[in-house]
């Protein structure tokens, strides 16, 4: 963390947010227990990156927008960009990223991304507004990639599970060479419930392109839990390096490039096209029940 890191707090939670990537660096209870992964690079140096203008990989790390082609690393450049602090209060802060010569060399659009973190008692809300400041429609993908401790505080040695609010059994996809294959696999959910096991991640993330719904709960039934709600994020991924002490709960609108597709961002699964001067909004919230 840097001297520019912002701290916000409620009566139940404290969060810190860094200007690099407007990325949350910590989320702690009033008792000092960590809920967010602390970024130990032994496992994974991320904590809660924001993914833009792509989610996942591009073939050969190359993207295209019309005739424009450029190198783009996995999950895009927003997580490696420095956001400006636009406003703050005791319980909320808002960071802003605008296009620059550097971003336009990769992604040839004028844009603005505003990221707001807010706390209200035991609830964290993260909202994002993406505005197309260009004169052309702007293709992009967007996602959140937060990592939460596993086990949750007070739930050591107890099985953790994911429960989908909609009780569904969505089909699963597995990346192949980092890209999305066409085939779908049977759902690991039974009536919306999945007991987590590190072995489930030996083949990388579990991805649910459709049907996971707008909310889920992560934790121990009758014990510590985090209840999530998603806004404008139809895709879901669950990921950890097998055996790591965290779980990533990743709601997206967009996914890795499909096998055999062009490098065009517009051809990526679930990509969006934002008209000039319009704004798209995304968000998630979590409520800690500890």
PDB file of C-alpha atoms in Angstrom:
ATOM      1  CA  UNK A   1       0.000   0.000   0.000  1.00  0.00           C
ATOM      2  CA  UNK A   2       1.084   3.581  -0.604  1.00  0.00           C
ATOM      3  CA  UNK A   3       0.598   6.848   1.254  1.00  0.00           C
ATOM      4  CA  UNK A   4      -2.263   7.533  -1.172  1.00  0.00           C
ATOM      5  CA  UNK A   5      -4.227   4.521   0.002  1.00  0.00           C
ATOM      6  CA  UNK A   6      -7.686   5.519   1.236  1.00  0.00           C
ATOM      7  CA  UNK A   7      -9.318   4.029   4.315  1.00  0.00           C
ATOM      8  CA  UNK A   8     -13.075   3.988   4.789  1.00  0.00           C
ATOM      9  CA  UNK A   9     -14.972   2.546   7.731  1.00  0.00           C
ATOM     10  CA  UNK A  10     -18.378   1.732   9.128  1.00  0.00           C
ATOM     11  CA  UNK A  11     -19.300   0.437  12.563  1.00  0.00           C
ATOM     12  CA  UNK A  12     -18.686  -3.144  11.358  1.00  0.00           C
ATOM     13  CA  UNK A  13     -16.090  -3.037   8.545  1.00  0.00           C
ATOM     14  CA  UNK A  14     -12.962  -1.178   7.473  1.00  0.00           C
ATOM     15  CA  UNK A  15     -11.631  -1.154   3.901  1.00  0.00           C
ATOM     16  CA  UNK A  16      -8.547   0.279   2.255  1.00  0.00           C
ATOM     17  CA  UNK A  17      -8.368   1.126  -1.456  1.00  0.00           C
ATOM     18  CA  UNK A  18      -5.215   1.872  -3.452  1.00  0.00           C
ATOM     19  CA  UNK A  19      -4.958   4.235  -6.440  1.00  0.00           C
ATOM     20  CA  UNK A  20      -3.297   1.497  -8.513  1.00  0.00           C
ATOM     21  CA  UNK A  21      -6.226  -0.192 -10.198  1.00  0.00           C
ATOM     22  CA  UNK A  22      -8.623   1.395  -7.683  1.00  0.00           C
ATOM     23  CA  UNK A  23      -8.069  -1.989  -6.041  1.00  0.00           C
ATOM     24  CA  UNK A  24      -9.299  -2.824  -2.574  1.00  0.00           C
ATOM     25  CA  UNK A  25      -6.315  -3.827  -0.452  1.00  0.00           C
ATOM     26  CA  UNK A  26      -8.035  -4.964   2.727  1.00  0.00           C
ATOM     27  CA  UNK A  27     -11.459  -5.601   4.196  1.00  0.00           C
ATOM     28  CA  UNK A  28     -11.539  -6.175   7.935  1.00  0.00           C
ATOM     29  CA  UNK A  29     -14.152  -6.604  10.618  1.00  0.00           C
ATOM     30  CA  UNK A  30     -14.322  -4.242  13.586  1.00  0.00           C
ATOM     31  CA  UNK A  31     -12.581  -7.008  15.538  1.00  0.00           C
ATOM     32  CA  UNK A  32      -9.650  -6.900  13.095  1.00  0.00           C
ATOM     33  CA  UNK A  33     -10.341 -10.149  11.225  1.00  0.00           C
ATOM     34  CA  UNK A  34      -9.396 -10.154   7.534  1.00  0.00           C
ATOM     35  CA  UNK A  35     -12.051 -11.002   4.966  1.00  0.00           C
ATOM     36  CA  UNK A  36     -10.025 -10.101   1.851  1.00  0.00           C
ATOM     37  CA  UNK A  37      -6.945 -12.000   0.706  1.00  0.00           C
ATOM     38  CA  UNK A  38      -3.757 -10.074   1.539  1.00  0.00           C
ATOM     39  CA  UNK A  39      -1.915 -10.594  -1.751  1.00  0.00           C
ATOM     40  CA  UNK A  40       0.961 -12.879  -0.745  1.00  0.00           C
ATOM     41  CA  UNK A  41       2.698 -13.535  -4.106  1.00  0.00           C
ATOM     42  CA  UNK A  42       3.541 -17.065  -2.978  1.00  0.00           C
ATOM     43  CA  UNK A  43       0.001 -17.838  -4.098  1.00  0.00           C
ATOM     44  CA  UNK A  44      -1.275 -14.772  -5.976  1.00  0.00           C
ATOM     45  CA  UNK A  45      -0.323 -11.119  -5.689  1.00  0.00           C
ATOM     46  CA  UNK A  46      -3.800  -9.833  -6.546  1.00  0.00           C
ATOM     47  CA  UNK A  47      -6.453  -8.886  -4.044  1.00  0.00           C
ATOM     48  CA  UNK A  48      -9.470  -7.461  -5.866  1.00  0.00           C
ATOM     49  CA  UNK A  49      -8.485  -6.302  -9.372  1.00  0.00           C
ATOM     50  CA  UNK A  50     -10.905  -4.677 -11.782  1.00  0.00           C
ATOM     51  CA  UNK A  51     -10.921  -6.178 -15.284  1.00  0.00           C
ATOM     52  CA  UNK A  52     -11.188  -3.853 -18.321  1.00  0.00           C
ATOM     53  CA  UNK A  53     -11.376  -3.713 -21.350  1.00  0.00           C
ATOM     54  CA  UNK A  54     -11.163  -7.500 -21.525  1.00  0.00           C
ATOM     55  CA  UNK A  55     -11.876 -10.337 -19.128  1.00  0.00           C
ATOM     56  CA  UNK A  56      -9.461 -13.246 -19.364  1.00  0.00           C
ATOM     57  CA  UNK A  57      -6.917 -13.894 -22.068  1.00  0.00           C
ATOM     58  CA  UNK A  58      -6.667 -13.046 -25.735  1.00  0.00           C
ATOM     59  CA  UNK A  59      -5.029 -15.485 -28.139  1.00  0.00           C
ATOM     60  CA  UNK A  60      -1.312 -14.653 -28.277  1.00  0.00           C
ATOM     61  CA  UNK A  61      -2.129 -11.689 -26.001  1.00  0.00           C
ATOM     62  CA  UNK A  62      -3.328  -9.723 -29.057  1.00  0.00           C
ATOM     63  CA  UNK A  63      -6.590  -7.811 -29.369  1.00  0.00           C
ATOM     64  CA  UNK A  64      -8.133  -5.857 -32.228  1.00  0.00           C
ATOM     65  CA  UNK A  65     -10.700  -3.107 -32.602  1.00  0.00           C
ATOM     66  CA  UNK A  66     -11.457  -2.688 -36.285  1.00  0.00           C
ATOM     67  CA  UNK A  67      -8.098  -2.230 -38.001  1.00  0.00           C
ATOM     68  CA  UNK A  68      -6.349  -1.371 -34.727  1.00  0.00           C
ATOM     69  CA  UNK A  69      -4.307  -4.207 -33.209  1.00  0.00           C
ATOM     70  CA  UNK A  70      -2.283  -4.221 -30.019  1.00  0.00           C
ATOM     71  CA  UNK A  71      -0.804  -6.430 -27.342  1.00  0.00           C
ATOM     72  CA  UNK A  72      -3.023  -6.831 -24.297  1.00  0.00           C
ATOM     73  CA  UNK A  73      -2.261  -8.920 -21.257  1.00  0.00           C
ATOM     74  CA  UNK A  74      -4.789 -11.037 -19.420  1.00  0.00           C
ATOM     75  CA  UNK A  75      -7.684  -9.062 -17.894  1.00  0.00           C
ATOM     76  CA  UNK A  76      -6.709  -5.780 -19.564  1.00  0.00           C
ATOM     77  CA  UNK A  77      -4.914  -2.677 -18.336  1.00  0.00           C
ATOM     78  CA  UNK A  78      -7.222  -1.073 -15.758  1.00  0.00           C
ATOM     79  CA  UNK A  79      -5.737  -3.112 -12.925  1.00  0.00           C
ATOM     80  CA  UNK A  80      -2.283  -1.756 -13.790  1.00  0.00           C
ATOM     81  CA  UNK A  81      -3.419   1.859 -14.208  1.00  0.00           C
ATOM     82  CA  UNK A  82      -3.325   4.578 -11.572  1.00  0.00           C
ATOM     83  CA  UNK A  83      -6.722   6.048 -10.770  1.00  0.00           C
ATOM     84  CA  UNK A  84      -7.208   9.563  -9.398  1.00  0.00           C
ATOM     85  CA  UNK A  85      -9.118  10.088  -6.174  1.00  0.00           C
ATOM     86  CA  UNK A  86     -12.207  12.106  -7.088  1.00  0.00           C
ATOM     87  CA  UNK A  87     -14.005  12.204  -3.742  1.00  0.00           C
ATOM     88  CA  UNK A  88     -14.031  10.614  -0.311  1.00  0.00           C
ATOM     89  CA  UNK A  89     -15.929  10.554   2.951  1.00  0.00           C
ATOM     90  CA  UNK A  90     -15.599   8.507   6.121  1.00  0.00           C
ATOM     91  CA  UNK A  91     -17.586   5.656   4.566  1.00  0.00           C
ATOM     92  CA  UNK A  92     -16.994   5.925   0.779  1.00  0.00           C
ATOM     93  CA  UNK A  93     -14.475   6.894  -1.879  1.00  0.00           C
ATOM     94  CA  UNK A  94     -14.598   7.323  -5.646  1.00  0.00           C
ATOM     95  CA  UNK A  95     -11.643   6.868  -7.998  1.00  0.00           C
ATOM     96  CA  UNK A  96     -11.476   7.891 -11.649  1.00  0.00           C
ATOM     97  CA  UNK A  97      -9.476   6.668 -14.670  1.00  0.00           C
ATOM     98  CA  UNK A  98      -9.537   8.524 -17.982  1.00  0.00           C
ATOM     99  CA  UNK A  99      -7.939   7.541 -21.263  1.00  0.00           C
ATOM    100  CA  UNK A 100      -4.392   8.660 -21.979  1.00  0.00           C
ATOM    101  CA  UNK A 101      -1.811   8.368 -24.729  1.00  0.00           C
ATOM    102  CA  UNK A 102      -0.729   5.127 -23.098  1.00  0.00           C
ATOM    103  CA  UNK A 103      -4.201   3.575 -22.989  1.00  0.00           C
ATOM    104  CA  UNK A 104      -5.118   4.757 -26.503  1.00  0.00           C
ATOM    105  CA  UNK A 105      -2.049   2.990 -27.904  1.00  0.00           C
ATOM    106  CA  UNK A 106      -3.608  -0.245 -26.621  1.00  0.00           C
ATOM    107  CA  UNK A 107      -7.293   0.564 -26.831  1.00  0.00           C
ATOM    108  CA  UNK A 108      -8.182   3.398 -29.215  1.00  0.00           C
ATOM    109  CA  UNK A 109     -11.052   5.032 -27.328  1.00  0.00           C
ATOM    110  CA  UNK A 110     -11.743   8.012 -25.125  1.00  0.00           C
ATOM    111  CA  UNK A 111     -13.353   6.654 -21.967  1.00  0.00           C
ATOM    112  CA  UNK A 112     -13.848   7.197 -18.262  1.00  0.00           C
ATOM    113  CA  UNK A 113     -14.085   4.622 -15.475  1.00  0.00           C
ATOM    114  CA  UNK A 114     -15.399   5.632 -12.052  1.00  0.00           C
ATOM    115  CA  UNK A 115     -15.067   3.154  -9.171  1.00  0.00           C
ATOM    116  CA  UNK A 116     -16.893   3.714  -5.890  1.00  0.00           C
ATOM    117  CA  UNK A 117     -16.304   1.714  -2.709  1.00  0.00           C
ATOM    118  CA  UNK A 118     -18.825   2.278   0.090  1.00  0.00           C
ATOM    119  CA  UNK A 119     -19.506   0.756   3.502  1.00  0.00           C
ATOM    120  CA  UNK A 120     -22.779   0.688   5.441  1.00  0.00           C
ATOM    121  CA  UNK A 121     -22.577  -1.345   8.630  1.00  0.00           C
ATOM    122  CA  UNK A 122     -21.695  -4.941   7.567  1.00  0.00           C
ATOM    123  CA  UNK A 123     -22.249  -4.256   3.849  1.00  0.00           C
ATOM    124  CA  UNK A 124     -19.619  -3.386   1.239  1.00  0.00           C
ATOM    125  CA  UNK A 125     -20.732  -2.028  -2.140  1.00  0.00           C
ATOM    126  CA  UNK A 126     -18.437  -1.663  -5.156  1.00  0.00           C
ATOM    127  CA  UNK A 127     -19.947   0.139  -8.136  1.00  0.00           C
ATOM    128  CA  UNK A 128     -18.397   1.000 -11.491  1.00  0.00           C
ATOM    129  CA  UNK A 129     -19.529   3.418 -14.191  1.00  0.00           C
ATOM    130  CA  UNK A 130     -17.889   3.127 -17.613  1.00  0.00           C
ATOM    131  CA  UNK A 131     -18.551   6.014 -19.989  1.00  0.00           C
ATOM    132  CA  UNK A 132     -17.755   6.083 -23.693  1.00  0.00           C
ATOM    133  CA  UNK A 133     -16.340   9.575 -24.401  1.00  0.00           C
ATOM    134  CA  UNK A 134     -15.597   8.647 -28.001  1.00  0.00           C
ATOM    135  CA  UNK A 135     -17.540   9.240 -31.203  1.00  0.00           C
ATOM    136  CA  UNK A 136     -17.778   5.509 -32.028  1.00  0.00           C
ATOM    137  CA  UNK A 137     -19.404   2.543 -30.299  1.00  0.00           C
ATOM    138  CA  UNK A 138     -16.937   1.092 -27.778  1.00  0.00           C
ATOM    139  CA  UNK A 139     -16.614  -2.702 -27.431  1.00  0.00           C
ATOM    140  CA  UNK A 140     -15.362  -4.006 -24.094  1.00  0.00           C
ATOM    141  CA  UNK A 141     -15.679  -6.583 -21.371  1.00  0.00           C
ATOM    142  CA  UNK A 142     -15.731  -5.910 -17.648  1.00  0.00           C
ATOM    143  CA  UNK A 143     -15.376  -7.918 -14.468  1.00  0.00           C
ATOM    144  CA  UNK A 144     -14.536  -8.036 -10.782  1.00  0.00           C
ATOM    145  CA  UNK A 145     -11.895 -10.420  -9.385  1.00  0.00           C
ATOM    146  CA  UNK A 146     -11.969 -10.179  -5.548  1.00  0.00           C
ATOM    147  CA  UNK A 147     -10.351 -12.870  -3.402  1.00  0.00           C
ATOM    148  CA  UNK A 148     -11.743 -13.731   0.031  1.00  0.00           C
ATOM    149  CA  UNK A 149     -10.067 -15.720   2.754  1.00  0.00           C
ATOM    150  CA  UNK A 150     -10.749 -19.436   2.920  1.00  0.00           C
ATOM    151  CA  UNK A 151     -11.516 -20.364   5.635  1.00  0.00           C
ATOM    152  CA  UNK A 152     -13.512 -17.364   6.784  1.00  0.00           C
ATOM    153  CA  UNK A 153     -12.674 -16.120  10.281  1.00  0.00           C
ATOM    154  CA  UNK A 154     -14.261 -18.335  12.899  1.00  0.00           C
ATOM    155  CA  UNK A 155     -14.845 -21.166  10.421  1.00  0.00           C
ATOM    156  CA  UNK A 156     -11.474 -22.921  10.476  1.00  0.00           C
ATOM    157  CA  UNK A 157     -11.618 -26.646   9.628  1.00  0.00           C
ATOM    158  CA  UNK A 158     -15.278 -26.407   8.610  1.00  0.00           C
ATOM    159  CA  UNK A 159     -16.436 -27.163   5.048  1.00  0.00           C
ATOM    160  CA  UNK A 160     -17.289 -24.061   3.018  1.00  0.00           C
ATOM    161  CA  UNK A 161     -19.861 -23.936   0.277  1.00  0.00           C
ATOM    162  CA  UNK A 162     -21.359 -21.733  -2.408  1.00  0.00           C
ATOM    163  CA  UNK A 163     -25.151 -21.417  -2.495  1.00  0.00           C
ATOM    164  CA  UNK A 164     -26.743 -19.746  -5.504  1.00  0.00           C
ATOM    165  CA  UNK A 165     -29.734 -17.584  -4.670  1.00  0.00           C
ATOM    166  CA  UNK A 166     -31.645 -18.966  -7.647  1.00  0.00           C
ATOM    167  CA  UNK A 167     -31.077 -22.615  -6.690  1.00  0.00           C
ATOM    168  CA  UNK A 168     -29.862 -23.383 -10.233  1.00  0.00           C
ATOM    169  CA  UNK A 169     -27.473 -25.968 -11.623  1.00  0.00           C
ATOM    170  CA  UNK A 170     -25.636 -23.924 -14.291  1.00  0.00           C
ATOM    171  CA  UNK A 171     -23.457 -25.697 -16.838  1.00  0.00           C
ATOM    172  CA  UNK A 172     -19.718 -25.243 -16.324  1.00  0.00           C
ATOM    173  CA  UNK A 173     -16.900 -24.337 -18.714  1.00  0.00           C
ATOM    174  CA  UNK A 174     -13.174 -24.927 -18.305  1.00  0.00           C
ATOM    175  CA  UNK A 175     -10.554 -22.838 -20.074  1.00  0.00           C
ATOM    176  CA  UNK A 176      -8.344 -24.593 -22.609  1.00  0.00           C
ATOM    177  CA  UNK A 177      -4.987 -22.881 -23.137  1.00  0.00           C
ATOM    178  CA  UNK A 178      -6.543 -19.890 -21.400  1.00  0.00           C
ATOM    179  CA  UNK A 179      -9.358 -19.581 -23.976  1.00  0.00           C
ATOM    180  CA  UNK A 180     -13.044 -20.491 -23.910  1.00  0.00           C
ATOM    181  CA  UNK A 181     -13.941 -23.780 -25.606  1.00  0.00           C
ATOM    182  CA  UNK A 182     -17.405 -24.346 -27.071  1.00  0.00           C
ATOM    183  CA  UNK A 183     -18.259 -27.345 -24.930  1.00  0.00           C
ATOM    184  CA  UNK A 184     -20.080 -27.157 -21.594  1.00  0.00           C
ATOM    185  CA  UNK A 185     -19.635 -29.584 -18.710  1.00  0.00           C
ATOM    186  CA  UNK A 186     -22.150 -30.894 -16.190  1.00  0.00           C
ATOM    187  CA  UNK A 187     -22.864 -28.557 -13.321  1.00  0.00           C
ATOM    188  CA  UNK A 188     -21.054 -29.169 -10.031  1.00  0.00           C
ATOM    189  CA  UNK A 189     -24.041 -27.589  -8.260  1.00  0.00           C
ATOM    190  CA  UNK A 190     -26.915 -29.615  -6.854  1.00  0.00           C
ATOM    191  CA  UNK A 191     -30.037 -27.514  -6.282  1.00  0.00           C
ATOM    192  CA  UNK A 192     -27.826 -24.446  -6.169  1.00  0.00           C
ATOM    193  CA  UNK A 193     -25.395 -25.818  -3.580  1.00  0.00           C
ATOM    194  CA  UNK A 194     -21.688 -26.631  -4.044  1.00  0.00           C
ATOM    195  CA  UNK A 195     -19.386 -27.832  -1.262  1.00  0.00           C
ATOM    196  CA  UNK A 196     -15.942 -26.433  -2.035  1.00  0.00           C
ATOM    197  CA  UNK A 197     -12.833 -28.595  -2.368  1.00  0.00           C
ATOM    198  CA  UNK A 198      -9.374 -27.451  -3.570  1.00  0.00           C
ATOM    199  CA  UNK A 199      -9.330 -30.410  -5.976  1.00  0.00           C
ATOM    200  CA  UNK A 200     -12.106 -28.690  -7.951  1.00  0.00           C
ATOM    201  CA  UNK A 201      -9.538 -26.104  -9.099  1.00  0.00           C
ATOM    202  CA  UNK A 202      -6.848 -28.450 -10.376  1.00  0.00           C
ATOM    203  CA  UNK A 203      -8.203 -27.786 -13.883  1.00  0.00           C
ATOM    204  CA  UNK A 204      -8.210 -24.001 -13.279  1.00  0.00           C
ATOM    205  CA  UNK A 205     -11.301 -21.862 -12.671  1.00  0.00           C
ATOM    206  CA  UNK A 206     -14.845 -23.122 -12.656  1.00  0.00           C
ATOM    207  CA  UNK A 207     -16.674 -20.805 -15.059  1.00  0.00           C
ATOM    208  CA  UNK A 208     -20.441 -20.505 -15.371  1.00  0.00           C
ATOM    209  CA  UNK A 209     -21.242 -18.544 -18.543  1.00  0.00           C
ATOM    210  CA  UNK A 210     -24.973 -18.458 -17.887  1.00  0.00           C
ATOM    211  CA  UNK A 211     -27.523 -19.253 -15.231  1.00  0.00           C
ATOM    212  CA  UNK A 212     -25.677 -18.574 -11.963  1.00  0.00           C
ATOM    213  CA  UNK A 213     -28.040 -15.723 -11.208  1.00  0.00           C
ATOM    214  CA  UNK A 214     -27.730 -12.410  -9.427  1.00  0.00           C
ATOM    215  CA  UNK A 215     -26.511 -13.511  -6.026  1.00  0.00           C
ATOM    216  CA  UNK A 216     -24.855 -16.183  -3.932  1.00  0.00           C
ATOM    217  CA  UNK A 217     -23.613 -16.938  -0.444  1.00  0.00           C
ATOM    218  CA  UNK A 218     -20.083 -18.113   0.369  1.00  0.00           C
ATOM    219  CA  UNK A 219     -19.271 -19.661   3.725  1.00  0.00           C
ATOM    220  CA  UNK A 220     -20.501 -22.126   6.310  1.00  0.00           C
ATOM    221  CA  UNK A 221     -24.245 -22.769   6.687  1.00  0.00           C
ATOM    222  CA  UNK A 222     -25.253 -21.566  10.106  1.00  0.00           C
ATOM    223  CA  UNK A 223     -21.809 -20.021  10.551  1.00  0.00           C
ATOM    224  CA  UNK A 224     -19.692 -17.252   9.030  1.00  0.00           C
ATOM    225  CA  UNK A 225     -20.891 -16.253   5.558  1.00  0.00           C
ATOM    226  CA  UNK A 226     -20.558 -13.551   2.919  1.00  0.00           C
ATOM    227  CA  UNK A 227     -23.759 -12.857   0.967  1.00  0.00           C
ATOM    228  CA  UNK A 228     -23.231 -11.373  -2.505  1.00  0.00           C
ATOM    229  CA  UNK A 229     -25.516  -9.509  -4.905  1.00  0.00           C
ATOM    230  CA  UNK A 230     -24.479  -8.713  -8.501  1.00  0.00           C
ATOM    231  CA  UNK A 231     -25.629  -5.988 -10.876  1.00  0.00           C
ATOM    232  CA  UNK A 232     -25.327  -6.361 -14.671  1.00  0.00           C
ATOM    233  CA  UNK A 233     -22.866  -9.252 -14.314  1.00  0.00           C
ATOM    234  CA  UNK A 234     -24.295 -12.398 -15.956  1.00  0.00           C
ATOM    235  CA  UNK A 235     -21.145 -14.559 -15.865  1.00  0.00           C
ATOM    236  CA  UNK A 236     -19.542 -16.121 -12.787  1.00  0.00           C
ATOM    237  CA  UNK A 237     -16.170 -17.720 -12.106  1.00  0.00           C
ATOM    238  CA  UNK A 238     -14.809 -19.361  -8.961  1.00  0.00           C
ATOM    239  CA  UNK A 239     -11.027 -19.715  -8.723  1.00  0.00           C
ATOM    240  CA  UNK A 240      -8.091 -20.422  -6.494  1.00  0.00           C
ATOM    241  CA  UNK A 241      -4.641 -21.903  -7.016  1.00  0.00           C
ATOM    242  CA  UNK A 242      -5.398 -25.377  -5.603  1.00  0.00           C
ATOM    243  CA  UNK A 243      -4.904 -25.313  -1.846  1.00  0.00           C
ATOM    244  CA  UNK A 244      -4.487 -21.534  -1.578  1.00  0.00           C
ATOM    245  CA  UNK A 245      -6.047 -19.907   1.505  1.00  0.00           C
ATOM    246  CA  UNK A 246      -8.529 -17.842  -0.516  1.00  0.00           C
ATOM    247  CA  UNK A 247     -11.391 -18.120  -2.982  1.00  0.00           C
ATOM    248  CA  UNK A 248     -12.027 -15.687  -5.830  1.00  0.00           C
ATOM    249  CA  UNK A 249     -15.711 -14.949  -6.418  1.00  0.00           C
ATOM    250  CA  UNK A 250     -15.681 -13.308  -9.859  1.00  0.00           C
ATOM    251  CA  UNK A 251     -18.793 -11.803 -11.447  1.00  0.00           C
ATOM    252  CA  UNK A 252     -18.188 -10.712 -15.058  1.00  0.00           C
ATOM    253  CA  UNK A 253     -19.802  -9.286 -18.162  1.00  0.00           C
ATOM    254  CA  UNK A 254     -17.460 -10.813 -20.727  1.00  0.00           C
ATOM    255  CA  UNK A 255     -15.095 -13.772 -20.827  1.00  0.00           C
ATOM    256  CA  UNK A 256     -11.847 -14.969 -22.349  1.00  0.00           C
ATOM    257  CA  UNK A 257     -11.661 -15.091 -26.131  1.00  0.00           C
ATOM    258  CA  UNK A 258     -13.276 -18.120 -27.716  1.00  0.00           C
ATOM    259  CA  UNK A 259     -11.151 -20.762 -29.419  1.00  0.00           C
ATOM    260  CA  UNK A 260     -10.896 -19.994 -33.131  1.00  0.00           C
ATOM    261  CA  UNK A 261     -12.411 -16.511 -32.857  1.00  0.00           C
ATOM    262  CA  UNK A 262     -10.884 -13.369 -34.284  1.00  0.00           C
ATOM    263  CA  UNK A 263      -8.851 -10.997 -32.128  1.00  0.00           C
ATOM    264  CA  UNK A 264     -11.704  -8.465 -32.214  1.00  0.00           C
ATOM    265  CA  UNK A 265     -12.915  -7.496 -28.741  1.00  0.00           C
ATOM    266  CA  UNK A 266     -16.440  -7.367 -30.195  1.00  0.00           C
ATOM    267  CA  UNK A 267     -16.220 -11.107 -30.983  1.00  0.00           C
ATOM    268  CA  UNK A 268     -15.462 -12.141 -27.398  1.00  0.00           C
ATOM    269  CA  UNK A 269     -18.228 -13.965 -25.503  1.00  0.00           C
ATOM    270  CA  UNK A 270     -20.607 -11.616 -23.688  1.00  0.00           C
ATOM    271  CA  UNK A 271     -18.747  -8.494 -24.829  1.00  0.00           C
ATOM    272  CA  UNK A 272     -20.646  -5.209 -24.756  1.00  0.00           C
ATOM    273  CA  UNK A 273     -20.891  -2.351 -27.235  1.00  0.00           C
ATOM    274  CA  UNK A 274     -21.408   1.018 -25.574  1.00  0.00           C
ATOM    275  CA  UNK A 275     -22.804   3.837 -27.750  1.00  0.00           C
ATOM    276  CA  UNK A 276     -20.985   7.186 -27.801  1.00  0.00           C
ATOM    277  CA  UNK A 277     -21.461   9.338 -24.694  1.00  0.00           C
ATOM    278  CA  UNK A 278     -23.394   6.639 -22.858  1.00  0.00           C
ATOM    279  CA  UNK A 279     -22.582   4.985 -19.526  1.00  0.00           C
ATOM    280  CA  UNK A 280     -22.716   1.333 -18.468  1.00  0.00           C
ATOM    281  CA  UNK A 281     -23.029   0.434 -14.797  1.00  0.00           C
ATOM    282  CA  UNK A 282     -21.874  -2.641 -12.929  1.00  0.00           C
ATOM    283  CA  UNK A 283     -21.567  -3.549  -9.275  1.00  0.00           C
ATOM    284  CA  UNK A 284     -21.542  -6.052  -6.495  1.00  0.00           C
ATOM    285  CA  UNK A 285     -22.214  -5.934  -2.804  1.00  0.00           C
ATOM    286  CA  UNK A 286     -21.414  -8.283   0.023  1.00  0.00           C
ATOM    287  CA  UNK A 287     -22.910  -8.505   3.470  1.00  0.00           C
ATOM    288  CA  UNK A 288     -20.781 -10.124   6.158  1.00  0.00           C
ATOM    289  CA  UNK A 289     -22.632 -12.477   8.475  1.00  0.00           C
ATOM    290  CA  UNK A 290     -19.998 -13.485  11.005  1.00  0.00           C
TER     291      UNK A 290
END
